[in-house]
Amino acid sequence: MKKVLIIEDEPKISRFLQLELEHEGYSAHTAQEGREGYKKASSGKYDIIILDLMLPNLSGIEICRRLRAENITTPIIMLTAKDDVSDKVTGLDVGADDYMTKPFAIEELLARMRVALKKQTGQASASILTAGKLTLDRNKYEVHYGNTPITLTKKEFELLSYLMLNKNIVLTREQIVDNIWGYEYTAETNVTDVYIRYLRSKIDEAFGTNFIRTVRGVGYQFKDE
Ligand code: CA
């Protein structure tokens, strides 16, 4: 189920969107003001964000700018109350994927969401992931550092692939376990630490790199050096 975050301070519109999107099969979450919206969005756990432009505490433009600066690539569709060309242009300039002018037909929003999600999936499913001299080919199940092949087990490969897909984003142990081992495994979150150690010894220690970082009290982050 796709997770959507609705950042909108008008309760009526927020509630309407939540109901409609849940009806369409999305898992819809809301934030009523800018700071809360930014905090939730920066977790990186949503598939798409509906972002109102005019918000208390932090504007939609500022939220969008900050998220993109943090390399959070979640598709963003902006909502603007005014039919103001400069707002739309600014929104797209700071990295929004699309915009809608209020009032809008829900069908049109749904269509634009599908387009934005498809575009995102296309990027996420890119078969070759790279970071510095490290390359991972998801179709061939191969990892190389420069020309040197690295032999990984299936789980190590999946973990590295997940980390590289979420490059520069801090992932919690729970997120990692859920994605690699599935929900039934959540009791054993230290399985992540064990596998991270394997990857470090085969990559960072073997090649003197520092891709896999520990974020104290949170989890791990794959950093593009
Ligand atoms: Ca508003």
GROMACS .gro file of C-alpha atoms and ligand atoms in nm:
model
  226
    1MET     CA    1   0.000   0.000   0.000
    2LYS     CA    2   0.141   0.339  -0.102
    3LYS     CA    3   0.186   0.586   0.184
    4VAL     CA    4   0.082   0.943   0.116
    5LEU     CA    5   0.147   1.241   0.341
    6ILE     CA    6  -0.099   1.529   0.317
    7ILE     CA    7   0.043   1.856   0.451
    8GLU     CA    8  -0.253   2.091   0.460
    9ASP     CA    9  -0.377   2.331   0.727
   10GLU     CA   10  -0.737   2.358   0.611
   11PRO     CA   11  -0.910   2.078   0.803
   12LYS     CA   12  -1.190   2.038   0.550
   13ILE     CA   13  -0.957   1.988   0.256
   14SER     CA   14  -0.723   1.768   0.456
   15ARG     CA   15  -1.008   1.542   0.570
   16PHE     CA   16  -1.156   1.529   0.222
   17LEU     CA   17  -0.821   1.429   0.069
   18GLN     CA   18  -0.757   1.170   0.337
   19LEU     CA   19  -1.094   1.003   0.281
   20GLU     CA   20  -1.065   1.009  -0.097
   21LEU     CA   21  -0.710   0.876  -0.099
   22GLU     CA   22  -0.790   0.601   0.149
   23HIS     CA   23  -1.085   0.510  -0.069
   24GLU     CA   24  -0.839   0.481  -0.358
   25GLY     CA   25  -0.627   0.237  -0.159
   26TYR     CA   26  -0.358   0.470  -0.027
   27SER     CA   27  -0.252   0.479   0.335
   28ALA     CA   28  -0.312   0.851   0.401
   29HIS     CA   29  -0.139   1.045   0.679
   30THR     CA   30  -0.180   1.413   0.759
   31ALA     CA   31   0.008   1.707   0.904
   32GLN     CA   32  -0.170   2.034   0.988
   33GLU     CA   33   0.115   2.280   0.985
   34GLY     CA   34   0.453   2.334   0.825
   35ARG     CA   35   0.695   2.216   1.091
   36GLU     CA   36   0.509   1.897   1.165
   37GLY     CA   37   0.476   1.837   0.792
   38TYR     CA   38   0.846   1.888   0.734
   39LYS     CA   39   0.936   1.659   1.022
   40LYS     CA   40   0.716   1.379   0.894
   41ALA     CA   41   0.823   1.425   0.532
   42SER     CA   42   1.192   1.422   0.618
   43SER     CA   43   1.155   1.072   0.763
   44GLY     CA   44   1.157   0.960   0.399
   45LYS     CA   45   0.898   0.693   0.468
   46TYR     CA   46   0.624   0.825   0.240
   47ASP     CA   47   0.580   0.734  -0.125
   48ILE     CA   48   0.431   1.068  -0.220
   49ILE     CA   49   0.356   1.404  -0.056
   50ILE     CA   50   0.066   1.640  -0.118
   51LEU     CA   51   0.194   1.976  -0.001
   52ASP     CA   52  -0.009   2.292   0.046
   53LEU     CA   53   0.181   2.609  -0.034
   54MET     CA   54   0.043   2.841   0.235
   55LEU     CA   55   0.103   2.682   0.575
   56PRO     CA   56   0.154   2.811   0.930
   57ASN     CA   57   0.513   2.803   1.067
   58LEU     CA   58   0.690   2.680   0.754
   59SER     CA   59   0.577   2.739   0.397
   60GLY     CA   60   0.530   2.466   0.140
   61ILE     CA   61   0.810   2.617  -0.070
   62GLU     CA   62   1.050   2.606   0.226
   63ILE     CA   63   0.954   2.247   0.312
   64CYS     CA   64   1.014   2.142  -0.045
   65ARG     CA   65   1.347   2.324  -0.063
   66ARG     CA   66   1.469   2.162   0.259
   67LEU     CA   67   1.363   1.811   0.160
   68ARG     CA   68   1.540   1.832  -0.174
   69ALA     CA   69   1.850   1.976  -0.006
   70GLU     CA   70   1.851   1.661   0.209
   71ASN     CA   71   1.827   1.443  -0.102
   72ILE     CA   72   1.478   1.327  -0.015
   73THR     CA   73   1.336   1.246  -0.356
   74THR     CA   74   0.978   1.161  -0.257
   75PRO     CA   75   0.747   1.295  -0.529
   76ILE     CA   76   0.577   1.618  -0.420
   77ILE     CA   77   0.257   1.761  -0.562
   78MET     CA   78   0.198   2.117  -0.449
   79LEU     CA   79  -0.141   2.268  -0.384
   80THR     CA   80  -0.179   2.635  -0.443
   81ALA     CA   81  -0.483   2.840  -0.354
   82LYS     CA   82  -0.405   3.124  -0.587
   83ASP     CA   83  -0.383   3.092  -0.957
   84ASP     CA   84  -0.048   3.259  -0.935
   85VAL     CA   85   0.210   3.171  -1.197
   86SER     CA   86   0.507   3.280  -0.985
   87ASP     CA   87   0.410   3.040  -0.703
   88LYS     CA   88   0.394   2.749  -0.945
   89VAL     CA   89   0.726   2.836  -1.098
   90THR     CA   90   0.889   2.871  -0.755
   91GLY     CA   91   0.738   2.539  -0.649
   92LEU     CA   92   0.879   2.359  -0.950
   93ASP     CA   93   1.212   2.542  -0.911
   94VAL     CA   94   1.259   2.410  -0.559
   95GLY     CA   95   1.188   2.055  -0.671
   96ALA     CA   96   0.814   1.990  -0.663
   97ASP     CA   97   0.709   1.739  -0.927
   98ASP     CA   98   0.376   1.893  -1.009
   99TYR     CA   99   0.116   2.138  -0.879
  100MET     CA  100  -0.260   2.174  -0.861
  101THR     CA  101  -0.458   2.493  -0.824
  102LYS     CA  102  -0.743   2.487  -0.572
  103PRO     CA  103  -1.021   2.407  -0.621
  104PHE     CA  104  -0.933   2.095  -0.817
  105ALA     CA  105  -1.107   1.776  -0.922
  106ILE     CA  106  -0.995   1.479  -0.715
  107GLU     CA  107  -0.969   1.271  -1.033
  108GLU     CA  108  -0.707   1.506  -1.167
  109LEU     CA  109  -0.505   1.488  -0.848
  110LEU     CA  110  -0.521   1.108  -0.856
  111ALA     CA  111  -0.402   1.106  -1.216
  112ARG     CA  112  -0.110   1.334  -1.136
  113MET     CA  113  -0.020   1.122  -0.836
  114ARG     CA  114  -0.006   0.812  -1.056
  115VAL     CA  115   0.226   0.990  -1.300
  116ALA     CA  116   0.455   1.112  -1.021
  117LEU     CA  117   0.467   0.767  -0.859
  118LYS     CA  118   0.543   0.597  -1.189
  119LYS     CA  119   0.827   0.836  -1.256
  120GLN     CA  120   0.968   0.769  -0.911
  121THR     CA  121   0.942   0.390  -0.953
  122GLY     CA  122   1.124   0.420  -1.285
  123GLN     CA  123   1.414   0.591  -1.111
  124ALA     CA  124   1.413   0.362  -0.810
  125SER     CA  125   1.421   0.051  -1.024
  126ALA     CA  126   1.730   0.166  -1.214
  127SER     CA  127   1.928  -0.152  -1.243
  128ILE     CA  128   2.275  -0.009  -1.183
  129LEU     CA  129   2.344   0.182  -0.863
  130THR     CA  130   2.671   0.364  -0.813
  131ALA     CA  131   2.862   0.544  -0.539
  132GLY     CA  132   3.218   0.653  -0.605
  133LYS     CA  133   3.391   0.348  -0.757
  134LEU     CA  134   3.131   0.112  -0.615
  135THR     CA  135   2.873  -0.025  -0.860
  136LEU     CA  136   2.588  -0.261  -0.794
  137ASP     CA  137   2.396  -0.424  -1.079
  138ARG     CA  138   2.055  -0.533  -0.960
  139ASN     CA  139   1.981  -0.740  -1.269
  140LYS     CA  140   2.307  -0.932  -1.275
  141TYR     CA  141   2.342  -0.952  -0.896
  142GLU     CA  142   2.697  -0.819  -0.925
  143VAL     CA  143   2.893  -0.573  -0.716
  144HIS     CA  144   3.227  -0.422  -0.819
  145TYR     CA  145   3.471  -0.178  -0.668
  146GLY     CA  146   3.645  -0.038  -0.972
  147ASN     CA  147   3.716  -0.356  -1.166
  148THR     CA  148   3.735  -0.577  -0.860
  149PRO     CA  149   3.432  -0.803  -0.811
  150ILE     CA  150   3.291  -0.831  -0.457
  151THR     CA  151   3.124  -1.154  -0.358
  152LEU     CA  152   2.815  -1.105  -0.144
  153THR     CA  153   2.552  -1.343  -0.010
  154LYS     CA  154   2.192  -1.284  -0.118
  155LYS     CA  155   2.100  -1.098   0.204
  156GLU     CA  156   2.417  -0.890   0.195
  157PHE     CA  157   2.337  -0.797  -0.163
  158GLU     CA  158   1.979  -0.702  -0.076
  159LEU     CA  159   2.095  -0.495   0.218
  160LEU     CA  160   2.356  -0.310   0.013
  161SER     CA  161   2.104  -0.252  -0.263
  162TYR     CA  162   1.852  -0.110  -0.014
  163LEU     CA  163   2.117   0.115   0.142
  164MET     CA  164   2.232   0.243  -0.197
  165LEU     CA  165   1.875   0.308  -0.315
  166ASN     CA  166   1.834   0.524  -0.005
  167LYS     CA  167   2.171   0.690  -0.040
  168ASN     CA  168   2.231   0.970   0.214
  169ILE     CA  169   1.909   0.890   0.400
  170VAL     CA  170   1.930   0.767   0.758
  171LEU     CA  171   1.754   0.432   0.789
  172THR     CA  172   1.645   0.290   1.122
  173ARG     CA  173   1.719  -0.071   1.210
  174GLU     CA  174   1.344  -0.137   1.201
  175GLN     CA  175   1.314   0.001   0.848
  176ILE     CA  176   1.604  -0.214   0.735
  177VAL     CA  177   1.470  -0.530   0.898
  178ASP     CA  178   1.120  -0.470   0.758
  179ASN     CA  179   1.257  -0.427   0.407
  180ILE     CA  180   1.513  -0.705   0.399
  181TRP     CA  181   1.375  -0.970   0.631
  182GLY     CA  182   1.008  -0.877   0.651
  183TYR     CA  183   0.786  -0.787   0.942
  184GLU     CA  184   0.787  -1.131   1.103
  185TYR     CA  185   1.153  -1.081   1.184
  186THR     CA  186   1.129  -0.752   1.376
  187ALA     CA  187   1.211  -0.911   1.711
  188GLU     CA  188   1.569  -0.958   1.595
  189THR     CA  189   1.673  -0.606   1.500
  190ASN     CA  190   2.038  -0.678   1.576
  191VAL     CA  191   2.044  -0.894   1.264
  192THR     CA  192   2.101  -0.560   1.089
  193ASP     CA  193   2.416  -0.489   1.290
  194VAL     CA  194   2.553  -0.831   1.204
  195TYR     CA  195   2.496  -0.786   0.831
  196ILE     CA  196   2.625  -0.430   0.833
  197ARG     CA  197   2.945  -0.570   0.984
  198TYR     CA  198   2.974  -0.823   0.701
  199LEU     CA  199   2.926  -0.550   0.440
  200ARG     CA  200   3.177  -0.322   0.606
  201SER     CA  201   3.443  -0.588   0.610
  202LYS     CA  202   3.384  -0.670   0.242
  203ILE     CA  203   3.361  -0.310   0.123
  204ASP     CA  204   3.477  -0.032   0.354
  205GLU     CA  205   3.755  -0.229   0.522
  206ALA     CA  206   3.861  -0.406   0.204
  207PHE     CA  207   3.885  -0.089  -0.005
  208GLY     CA  208   3.950   0.177   0.260
  209THR     CA  209   3.620   0.353   0.193
  210ASN     CA  210   3.364   0.493   0.437
  211PHE     CA  211   3.029   0.438   0.270
  212ILE     CA  212   2.840   0.277   0.556
  213ARG     CA  213   2.798   0.511   0.851
  214THR     CA  214   2.650   0.443   1.192
  215VAL     CA  215   2.406   0.708   1.310
  216ARG     CA  216   2.414   0.675   1.686
  217GLY     CA  217   2.085   0.573   1.846
  218VAL     CA  218   1.910   0.568   1.507
  219GLY     CA  219   2.052   0.330   1.252
  220TYR     CA  220   2.262   0.347   0.939
  221GLN     CA  221   2.326   0.568   0.642
  222PHE     CA  222   2.495   0.498   0.312
  223LYS     CA  223   2.703   0.803   0.223
  224ASP     CA  224   2.820   0.878  -0.126
  225GLU     CA  225   3.181   0.970  -0.061
  226CA      CA  226  -0.317   2.665   0.345
   0.00000   0.00000   0.00000
